[in-house]
Amino acid sequence: MTKARAGELSVLPRSFYRRPADKVAPALLGRYIVRREAGARLILRIVETEAYLGAGDPASHAWGGRRTARTSALFRPGGCAYVYLVYGLHHMLNVVTESEEEGSAVLIRAGEPVAGERAMLRNRGLVEPIVGGALAGGPGRLCQALGIDLDDNRSWLDGESLRICRGRPSSPSRIVAAPRVGVDYAGEAASWALRFVERENPNVSRPRPW
DNA sequence: CGGAAGATCCACT
DNA sequence: GTGGATCTTCCGA
């Protein structure tokens, strides 16, 4: 676990998110998610993301301009969180991109522990230190490790309790693009290379595209 | 109003 | 590799 340095903890400006999701997604690799929880600071370095392009993307919750109570946060301005529940069990953390009403976002799929690993283990309901990469490898695990739930839906990602900071951006040569996970229902869009991972990073979820 | 499916994870074979 | 957990949302009748 590498220590976070001061410059790495400056928050990303909202303008960072005001561009297409397929540009934001790779640019988020290496950034730090910083969670404040009861005085403790939990930090994950982002190592895997997926872009969801909005109304024109059959895999997106905004497909065809669909808009419901659950997905309303997806239509907020870039820089907000969109959190929802799948399978009745797992929370998913998304970053809204572009300007409001676009319905585009980036799903945060995996992170590498930088600080607060103890608290994350507790949040996961684990006692023993974790086996390689599984602490926050996967979107459900990541949310559980950080204690993210529907209370975080609609919040800005530059706030006290949850923010994304500059971190150490992944070098472009180590970024791999691949099809998104779990979107077989989306037809041809299931093969679009909108999943971005840091190559060889053990925290990346399955299947590993390298 | 019913039913099906879901941007997942874990345990077990 | 397969199936079960668990429940909200959404669409069609």
PDB file of C-alpha atoms (C1' of nucleotides) in Angstrom:
ATOM      1  CA  MET A   1       0.000   0.000   0.000  1.00  0.00           C
ATOM      2  CA  THR A   2       1.679   3.222  -1.162  1.00  0.00           C
ATOM      3  CA  LYS A   3       1.260   6.340   0.905  1.00  0.00           C
ATOM      4  CA  ALA A   4      -0.767   9.239  -0.513  1.00  0.00           C
ATOM      5  CA  ARG A   5       1.184  12.480  -1.059  1.00  0.00           C
ATOM      6  CA  ALA A   6      -0.228  15.947  -0.544  1.00  0.00           C
ATOM      7  CA  GLY A   7      -0.649  16.980  -4.191  1.00  0.00           C
ATOM      8  CA  GLU A   8      -2.414  13.744  -4.934  1.00  0.00           C
ATOM      9  CA  LEU A   9      -5.190  14.684  -2.550  1.00  0.00           C
ATOM     10  CA  SER A  10      -6.331  17.855  -4.290  1.00  0.00           C
ATOM     11  CA  VAL A  11      -9.879  17.405  -5.490  1.00  0.00           C
ATOM     12  CA  LEU A  12     -10.728  17.116  -9.193  1.00  0.00           C
ATOM     13  CA  PRO A  13     -12.724  20.124 -10.435  1.00  0.00           C
ATOM     14  CA  ARG A  14     -16.234  19.639 -11.754  1.00  0.00           C
ATOM     15  CA  SER A  15     -15.003  20.635 -15.207  1.00  0.00           C
ATOM     16  CA  PHE A  16     -13.073  17.351 -15.303  1.00  0.00           C
ATOM     17  CA  TYR A  17     -16.335  15.479 -15.774  1.00  0.00           C
ATOM     18  CA  ARG A  18     -17.900  17.812 -18.338  1.00  0.00           C
ATOM     19  CA  ARG A  19     -16.868  15.815 -21.415  1.00  0.00           C
ATOM     20  CA  PRO A  20     -17.874  12.522 -23.013  1.00  0.00           C
ATOM     21  CA  ALA A  21     -17.934   9.477 -20.744  1.00  0.00           C
ATOM     22  CA  ASP A  22     -15.542   7.510 -22.954  1.00  0.00           C
ATOM     23  CA  LYS A  23     -12.961  10.247 -22.357  1.00  0.00           C
ATOM     24  CA  VAL A  24     -13.599  10.575 -18.637  1.00  0.00           C
ATOM     25  CA  ALA A  25     -13.465   6.818 -18.005  1.00  0.00           C
ATOM     26  CA  PRO A  26      -9.775   6.251 -18.900  1.00  0.00           C
ATOM     27  CA  ALA A  27      -8.846   9.615 -17.357  1.00  0.00           C
ATOM     28  CA  LEU A  28     -10.220   8.389 -14.022  1.00  0.00           C
ATOM     29  CA  LEU A  29      -7.748   5.500 -13.826  1.00  0.00           C
ATOM     30  CA  GLY A  30      -5.197   6.151 -11.102  1.00  0.00           C
ATOM     31  CA  ARG A  31      -7.321   8.784  -9.362  1.00  0.00           C
ATOM     32  CA  TYR A  32      -8.128   8.555  -5.684  1.00  0.00           C
ATOM     33  CA  ILE A  33     -11.584   8.077  -4.240  1.00  0.00           C
ATOM     34  CA  VAL A  34     -11.417   9.604  -0.781  1.00  0.00           C
ATOM     35  CA  ARG A  35     -14.089   8.615   1.692  1.00  0.00           C
ATOM     36  CA  ARG A  36     -14.568  10.245   5.102  1.00  0.00           C
ATOM     37  CA  GLU A  37     -16.126   7.875   7.555  1.00  0.00           C
ATOM     38  CA  ALA A  38     -16.412   8.587  11.262  1.00  0.00           C
ATOM     39  CA  GLY A  39     -13.157  10.515  11.329  1.00  0.00           C
ATOM     40  CA  ALA A  40     -11.277   7.907   9.333  1.00  0.00           C
ATOM     41  CA  ARG A  41     -10.071   8.453   5.778  1.00  0.00           C
ATOM     42  CA  LEU A  42     -10.478   5.619   3.299  1.00  0.00           C
ATOM     43  CA  ILE A  43      -8.655   5.911  -0.017  1.00  0.00           C
ATOM     44  CA  LEU A  44      -8.915   3.747  -3.116  1.00  0.00           C
ATOM     45  CA  ARG A  45      -6.918   4.245  -6.289  1.00  0.00           C
ATOM     46  CA  ILE A  46      -9.238   3.632  -9.257  1.00  0.00           C
ATOM     47  CA  VAL A  47      -7.994   0.823 -11.526  1.00  0.00           C
ATOM     48  CA  GLU A  48     -11.087  -0.073 -13.560  1.00  0.00           C
ATOM     49  CA  THR A  49     -13.952   1.946 -15.084  1.00  0.00           C
ATOM     50  CA  GLU A  50     -16.694   1.608 -17.683  1.00  0.00           C
ATOM     51  CA  ALA A  51     -18.294   4.339 -19.799  1.00  0.00           C
ATOM     52  CA  TYR A  52     -22.054   4.442 -20.380  1.00  0.00           C
ATOM     53  CA  LEU A  53     -22.891   6.852 -23.149  1.00  0.00           C
ATOM     54  CA  GLY A  54     -26.488   7.837 -22.462  1.00  0.00           C
ATOM     55  CA  ALA A  55     -29.533   7.768 -24.733  1.00  0.00           C
ATOM     56  CA  GLY A  56     -27.697   6.250 -27.694  1.00  0.00           C
ATOM     57  CA  ASP A  57     -26.186   3.383 -25.709  1.00  0.00           C
ATOM     58  CA  PRO A  58     -28.372   0.269 -25.311  1.00  0.00           C
ATOM     59  CA  ALA A  59     -26.426  -0.744 -22.208  1.00  0.00           C
ATOM     60  CA  SER A  60     -27.116   2.561 -20.462  1.00  0.00           C
ATOM     61  CA  HIS A  61     -29.928   3.190 -18.025  1.00  0.00           C
ATOM     62  CA  ALA A  62     -30.629   6.284 -20.127  1.00  0.00           C
ATOM     63  CA  TRP A  63     -31.089   4.288 -23.325  1.00  0.00           C
ATOM     64  CA  GLY A  64     -33.593   5.817 -25.701  1.00  0.00           C
ATOM     65  CA  GLY A  65     -34.073   8.759 -23.378  1.00  0.00           C
ATOM     66  CA  ARG A  66     -35.516   6.519 -20.703  1.00  0.00           C
ATOM     67  CA  ARG A  67     -35.791   8.386 -17.451  1.00  0.00           C
ATOM     68  CA  THR A  68     -37.289   7.118 -14.206  1.00  0.00           C
ATOM     69  CA  ALA A  69     -37.280   7.922 -10.516  1.00  0.00           C
ATOM     70  CA  ARG A  70     -34.399   5.537  -9.915  1.00  0.00           C
ATOM     71  CA  THR A  71     -32.219   6.999 -12.653  1.00  0.00           C
ATOM     72  CA  SER A  72     -32.942  10.681 -12.065  1.00  0.00           C
ATOM     73  CA  ALA A  73     -29.465  11.316 -10.645  1.00  0.00           C
ATOM     74  CA  LEU A  74     -28.017  10.183 -13.965  1.00  0.00           C
ATOM     75  CA  PHE A  75     -29.411  13.342 -15.531  1.00  0.00           C
ATOM     76  CA  ARG A  76     -27.764  15.684 -13.070  1.00  0.00           C
ATOM     77  CA  PRO A  77     -24.728  17.764 -14.102  1.00  0.00           C
ATOM     78  CA  GLY A  78     -21.303  16.114 -14.558  1.00  0.00           C
ATOM     79  CA  GLY A  79     -19.492  15.617 -11.270  1.00  0.00           C
ATOM     80  CA  CYS A  80     -22.414  14.159  -9.334  1.00  0.00           C
ATOM     81  CA  ALA A  81     -22.713  10.596  -8.071  1.00  0.00           C
ATOM     82  CA  TYR A  82     -25.274   8.161  -9.439  1.00  0.00           C
ATOM     83  CA  VAL A  83     -25.689   5.215  -7.060  1.00  0.00           C
ATOM     84  CA  TYR A  84     -28.151   2.390  -7.556  1.00  0.00           C
ATOM     85  CA  LEU A  85     -28.823  -1.138  -6.357  1.00  0.00           C
ATOM     86  CA  VAL A  86     -28.565  -4.289  -8.500  1.00  0.00           C
ATOM     87  CA  TYR A  87     -29.766  -7.791  -7.750  1.00  0.00           C
ATOM     88  CA  GLY A  88     -31.284  -6.437  -4.575  1.00  0.00           C
ATOM     89  CA  LEU A  89     -27.851  -6.665  -2.986  1.00  0.00           C
ATOM     90  CA  HIS A  90     -25.073  -4.626  -4.516  1.00  0.00           C
ATOM     91  CA  HIS A  91     -24.619  -0.893  -4.828  1.00  0.00           C
ATOM     92  CA  MET A  92     -22.965   0.572  -7.919  1.00  0.00           C
ATOM     93  CA  LEU A  93     -21.072   3.874  -7.892  1.00  0.00           C
ATOM     94  CA  ASN A  94     -21.175   5.980 -11.042  1.00  0.00           C
ATOM     95  CA  VAL A  95     -19.789   9.400 -11.883  1.00  0.00           C
ATOM     96  CA  VAL A  96     -22.132  11.503 -14.002  1.00  0.00           C
ATOM     97  CA  THR A  97     -20.388  13.060 -17.027  1.00  0.00           C
ATOM     98  CA  GLU A  98     -21.111  15.813 -19.565  1.00  0.00           C
ATOM     99  CA  SER A  99     -23.720  18.453 -18.800  1.00  0.00           C
ATOM    100  CA  GLU A 100     -27.048  17.752 -17.167  1.00  0.00           C
ATOM    101  CA  GLU A 101     -29.771  15.903 -19.096  1.00  0.00           C
ATOM    102  CA  GLU A 102     -27.218  13.854 -21.069  1.00  0.00           C
ATOM    103  CA  GLY A 103     -27.613  10.711 -19.000  1.00  0.00           C
ATOM    104  CA  SER A 104     -23.998   9.654 -19.508  1.00  0.00           C
ATOM    105  CA  ALA A 105     -21.823   8.301 -16.731  1.00  0.00           C
ATOM    106  CA  VAL A 106     -18.798   6.242 -15.744  1.00  0.00           C
ATOM    107  CA  LEU A 107     -19.135   3.173 -13.534  1.00  0.00           C
ATOM    108  CA  ILE A 108     -16.308   2.781 -11.018  1.00  0.00           C
ATOM    109  CA  ARG A 109     -15.571  -0.950 -11.067  1.00  0.00           C
ATOM    110  CA  ALA A 110     -12.461  -1.548  -8.982  1.00  0.00           C
ATOM    111  CA  GLY A 111      -9.941   0.128  -6.706  1.00  0.00           C
ATOM    112  CA  GLU A 112      -6.600  -0.502  -5.085  1.00  0.00           C
ATOM    113  CA  PRO A 113      -6.365   0.232  -1.341  1.00  0.00           C
ATOM    114  CA  VAL A 114      -4.197   3.246  -0.482  1.00  0.00           C
ATOM    115  CA  ALA A 115      -5.370   4.050   3.038  1.00  0.00           C
ATOM    116  CA  GLY A 116      -7.899   2.800   5.543  1.00  0.00           C
ATOM    117  CA  GLU A 117      -7.625  -0.844   4.565  1.00  0.00           C
ATOM    118  CA  ARG A 118      -8.595  -1.851   8.091  1.00  0.00           C
ATOM    119  CA  ALA A 119     -11.899   0.004   7.930  1.00  0.00           C
ATOM    120  CA  MET A 120     -12.582  -1.348   4.455  1.00  0.00           C
ATOM    121  CA  LEU A 121     -12.111  -4.904   5.664  1.00  0.00           C
ATOM    122  CA  ARG A 122     -14.570  -4.229   8.444  1.00  0.00           C
ATOM    123  CA  ASN A 123     -17.069  -2.724   6.004  1.00  0.00           C
ATOM    124  CA  ARG A 124     -16.756  -5.860   3.900  1.00  0.00           C
ATOM    125  CA  GLY A 125     -17.476  -8.014   6.915  1.00  0.00           C
ATOM    126  CA  LEU A 126     -14.057  -9.615   6.757  1.00  0.00           C
ATOM    127  CA  VAL A 127     -11.684 -10.433   9.561  1.00  0.00           C
ATOM    128  CA  GLU A 128      -8.589 -11.790   7.885  1.00  0.00           C
ATOM    129  CA  PRO A 129      -6.560  -9.573   5.547  1.00  0.00           C
ATOM    130  CA  ILE A 130      -7.812 -10.090   2.044  1.00  0.00           C
ATOM    131  CA  VAL A 131      -6.482 -12.305  -0.713  1.00  0.00           C
ATOM    132  CA  GLY A 132      -4.963 -10.457  -3.663  1.00  0.00           C
ATOM    133  CA  GLY A 133      -7.125  -7.761  -5.134  1.00  0.00           C
ATOM    134  CA  ALA A 134     -10.535  -8.831  -3.879  1.00  0.00           C
ATOM    135  CA  LEU A 135     -11.010  -6.126  -1.250  1.00  0.00           C
ATOM    136  CA  ALA A 136     -12.384  -3.553  -3.680  1.00  0.00           C
ATOM    137  CA  GLY A 137     -12.082  -5.464  -6.972  1.00  0.00           C
ATOM    138  CA  GLY A 138     -15.580  -5.331  -8.454  1.00  0.00           C
ATOM    139  CA  PRO A 139     -18.208  -2.587  -8.320  1.00  0.00           C
ATOM    140  CA  GLY A 140     -20.228  -4.175  -5.526  1.00  0.00           C
ATOM    141  CA  ARG A 141     -17.183  -4.844  -3.386  1.00  0.00           C
ATOM    142  CA  LEU A 142     -15.881  -1.325  -3.957  1.00  0.00           C
ATOM    143  CA  CYS A 143     -19.095   0.226  -2.680  1.00  0.00           C
ATOM    144  CA  GLN A 144     -19.241  -2.104   0.276  1.00  0.00           C
ATOM    145  CA  ALA A 145     -15.603  -1.377   1.185  1.00  0.00           C
ATOM    146  CA  LEU A 146     -16.255   2.375   1.154  1.00  0.00           C
ATOM    147  CA  GLY A 147     -19.665   2.155   2.783  1.00  0.00           C
ATOM    148  CA  ILE A 148     -21.343   3.722  -0.240  1.00  0.00           C
ATOM    149  CA  ASP A 149     -25.099   3.295  -0.510  1.00  0.00           C
ATOM    150  CA  LEU A 150     -28.171   5.180  -1.695  1.00  0.00           C
ATOM    151  CA  ASP A 151     -27.465   7.969   0.783  1.00  0.00           C
ATOM    152  CA  ASP A 152     -24.641   8.978  -1.563  1.00  0.00           C
ATOM    153  CA  ASN A 153     -26.877   9.103  -4.622  1.00  0.00           C
ATOM    154  CA  ARG A 154     -27.054  12.579  -6.208  1.00  0.00           C
ATOM    155  CA  SER A 155     -24.170  13.973  -4.098  1.00  0.00           C
ATOM    156  CA  TRP A 156     -21.349  16.028  -5.599  1.00  0.00           C
ATOM    157  CA  LEU A 157     -18.015  14.246  -5.828  1.00  0.00           C
ATOM    158  CA  ASP A 158     -16.032  17.134  -4.386  1.00  0.00           C
ATOM    159  CA  GLY A 159     -17.697  17.055  -0.970  1.00  0.00           C
ATOM    160  CA  GLU A 160     -16.459  16.326   2.521  1.00  0.00           C
ATOM    161  CA  SER A 161     -17.635  12.741   2.850  1.00  0.00           C
ATOM    162  CA  LEU A 162     -16.917  11.587  -0.693  1.00  0.00           C
ATOM    163  CA  ARG A 163     -14.585  13.073  -3.275  1.00  0.00           C
ATOM    164  CA  ILE A 164     -12.322  12.136  -6.151  1.00  0.00           C
ATOM    165  CA  CYS A 165      -8.787  13.538  -6.119  1.00  0.00           C
ATOM    166  CA  ARG A 166      -5.930  13.838  -8.583  1.00  0.00           C
ATOM    167  CA  GLY A 167      -4.056  10.767  -7.410  1.00  0.00           C
ATOM    168  CA  ARG A 168      -1.498   9.241  -9.764  1.00  0.00           C
ATOM    169  CA  PRO A 169      -3.066   8.950 -13.225  1.00  0.00           C
ATOM    170  CA  SER A 170      -2.331   5.701 -15.018  1.00  0.00           C
ATOM    171  CA  SER A 171       0.127   6.011 -17.843  1.00  0.00           C
ATOM    172  CA  PRO A 172      -1.745   5.655 -21.181  1.00  0.00           C
ATOM    173  CA  SER A 173       0.537   2.812 -22.207  1.00  0.00           C
ATOM    174  CA  ARG A 174      -0.779   0.710 -19.342  1.00  0.00           C
ATOM    175  CA  ILE A 175      -4.465   1.280 -20.066  1.00  0.00           C
ATOM    176  CA  VAL A 176      -6.336  -1.548 -21.759  1.00  0.00           C
ATOM    177  CA  ALA A 177      -9.754  -1.089 -23.381  1.00  0.00           C
ATOM    178  CA  ALA A 178     -12.159  -4.043 -23.548  1.00  0.00           C
ATOM    179  CA  PRO A 179     -15.893  -4.821 -23.817  1.00  0.00           C
ATOM    180  CA  ARG A 180     -18.007  -4.014 -20.787  1.00  0.00           C
ATOM    181  CA  VAL A 181     -18.970  -6.663 -18.249  1.00  0.00           C
ATOM    182  CA  GLY A 182     -22.472  -7.991 -17.726  1.00  0.00           C
ATOM    183  CA  VAL A 183     -24.243  -6.177 -20.552  1.00  0.00           C
ATOM    184  CA  ASP A 184     -25.042  -9.111 -22.860  1.00  0.00           C
ATOM    185  CA  TYR A 185     -28.590  -7.793 -23.133  1.00  0.00           C
ATOM    186  CA  ALA A 186     -27.309  -4.757 -25.060  1.00  0.00           C
ATOM    187  CA  GLY A 187     -26.860  -6.443 -28.438  1.00  0.00           C
ATOM    188  CA  GLU A 188     -24.064  -5.031 -30.549  1.00  0.00           C
ATOM    189  CA  ALA A 189     -23.229  -2.479 -27.855  1.00  0.00           C
ATOM    190  CA  ALA A 190     -22.063  -5.346 -25.655  1.00  0.00           C
ATOM    191  CA  SER A 191     -18.928  -5.492 -27.779  1.00  0.00           C
ATOM    192  CA  TRP A 192     -18.070  -1.801 -27.609  1.00  0.00           C
ATOM    193  CA  ALA A 193     -14.669  -1.324 -25.945  1.00  0.00           C
ATOM    194  CA  LEU A 194     -15.795   1.004 -23.167  1.00  0.00           C
ATOM    195  CA  ARG A 195     -14.223  -0.820 -20.236  1.00  0.00           C
ATOM    196  CA  PHE A 196     -10.870   0.582 -19.172  1.00  0.00           C
ATOM    197  CA  VAL A 197      -8.456  -1.169 -16.836  1.00  0.00           C
ATOM    198  CA  GLU A 198      -4.897  -0.749 -15.665  1.00  0.00           C
ATOM    199  CA  ARG A 199      -2.934  -3.633 -17.148  1.00  0.00           C
ATOM    200  CA  GLU A 200      -1.584  -6.261 -14.739  1.00  0.00           C
ATOM    201  CA  ASN A 201      -3.190  -4.640 -11.729  1.00  0.00           C
ATOM    202  CA  PRO A 202      -4.341  -7.448  -9.403  1.00  0.00           C
ATOM    203  CA  ASN A 203      -7.313  -5.420  -8.200  1.00  0.00           C
ATOM    204  CA  VAL A 204      -8.986  -5.520 -11.612  1.00  0.00           C
ATOM    205  CA  SER A 205     -12.151  -7.666 -11.622  1.00  0.00           C
ATOM    206  CA  ARG A 206     -12.916 -10.675 -13.840  1.00  0.00           C
ATOM    207  CA  PRO A 207     -12.639 -11.281 -16.651  1.00  0.00           C
ATOM    208  CA  ARG A 208      -9.184  -9.774 -16.942  1.00  0.00           C
ATOM    209  CA  PRO A 209      -8.584  -8.483 -20.460  1.00  0.00           C
ATOM    210  CA  TRP A 210      -4.825  -8.859 -20.668  1.00  0.00           C
TER     211      TRP A 210
ATOM    212  C1'  DC B   1     -51.046  -5.975 -10.841  1.00  0.00           C
ATOM    213  C1'  DG B   2     -47.850  -9.775 -11.996  1.00  0.00           C
ATOM    214  C1'  DG B   3     -43.628 -11.285 -13.635  1.00  0.00           C
ATOM    215  C1'  DA B   4     -39.131 -10.946 -15.264  1.00  0.00           C
ATOM    216  C1'  DA B   5     -34.611  -9.274 -15.161  1.00  0.00           C
ATOM    217  C1'  DG B   6     -30.804  -7.016 -13.360  1.00  0.00           C
ATOM    218  C1'  DA B   7     -23.853  -2.583 -15.054  1.00  0.00           C
ATOM    219  C1'  DT B   8     -22.918  -8.839  -8.898  1.00  0.00           C
ATOM    220  C1'  DC B   9     -20.878 -11.898  -5.567  1.00  0.00           C
ATOM    221  C1'  DC B  10     -20.116 -16.102  -3.134  1.00  0.00           C
ATOM    222  C1'  DA B  11     -20.180 -20.983  -2.233  1.00  0.00           C
ATOM    223  C1'  DC B  12     -20.062 -25.248  -3.999  1.00  0.00           C
ATOM    224  C1'  DT B  13     -19.164 -29.073  -7.494  1.00  0.00           C
TER     225       DT B  13
ATOM    226  C1'  DG C   1     -18.944 -23.685 -14.337  1.00  0.00           C
ATOM    227  C1'  DT C   2     -23.471 -23.367 -12.040  1.00  0.00           C
ATOM    228  C1'  DG C   3     -26.989 -21.732  -9.055  1.00  0.00           C
ATOM    229  C1'  DG C   4     -28.819 -19.051  -5.224  1.00  0.00           C
ATOM    230  C1'  DA C   5     -29.305 -14.748  -2.651  1.00  0.00           C
ATOM    231  C1'  DT C   6     -32.538 -10.766  -2.513  1.00  0.00           C
ATOM    232  C1'  DC C   7     -35.539  -6.851  -3.877  1.00  0.00           C
ATOM    233  C1'  DT C   8     -36.400  -2.798  -6.602  1.00  0.00           C
ATOM    234  C1'  DT C   9     -37.715  -1.297 -10.888  1.00  0.00           C
ATOM    235  C1'  DC C  10     -40.128  -1.448 -15.015  1.00  0.00           C
ATOM    236  C1'  DC C  11     -43.068  -2.917 -18.632  1.00  0.00           C
ATOM    237  C1'  DG C  12     -46.929  -5.162 -20.450  1.00  0.00           C
ATOM    238  C1'  DA C  13     -51.698  -6.729 -19.749  1.00  0.00           C
TER     239       DA C  13
END
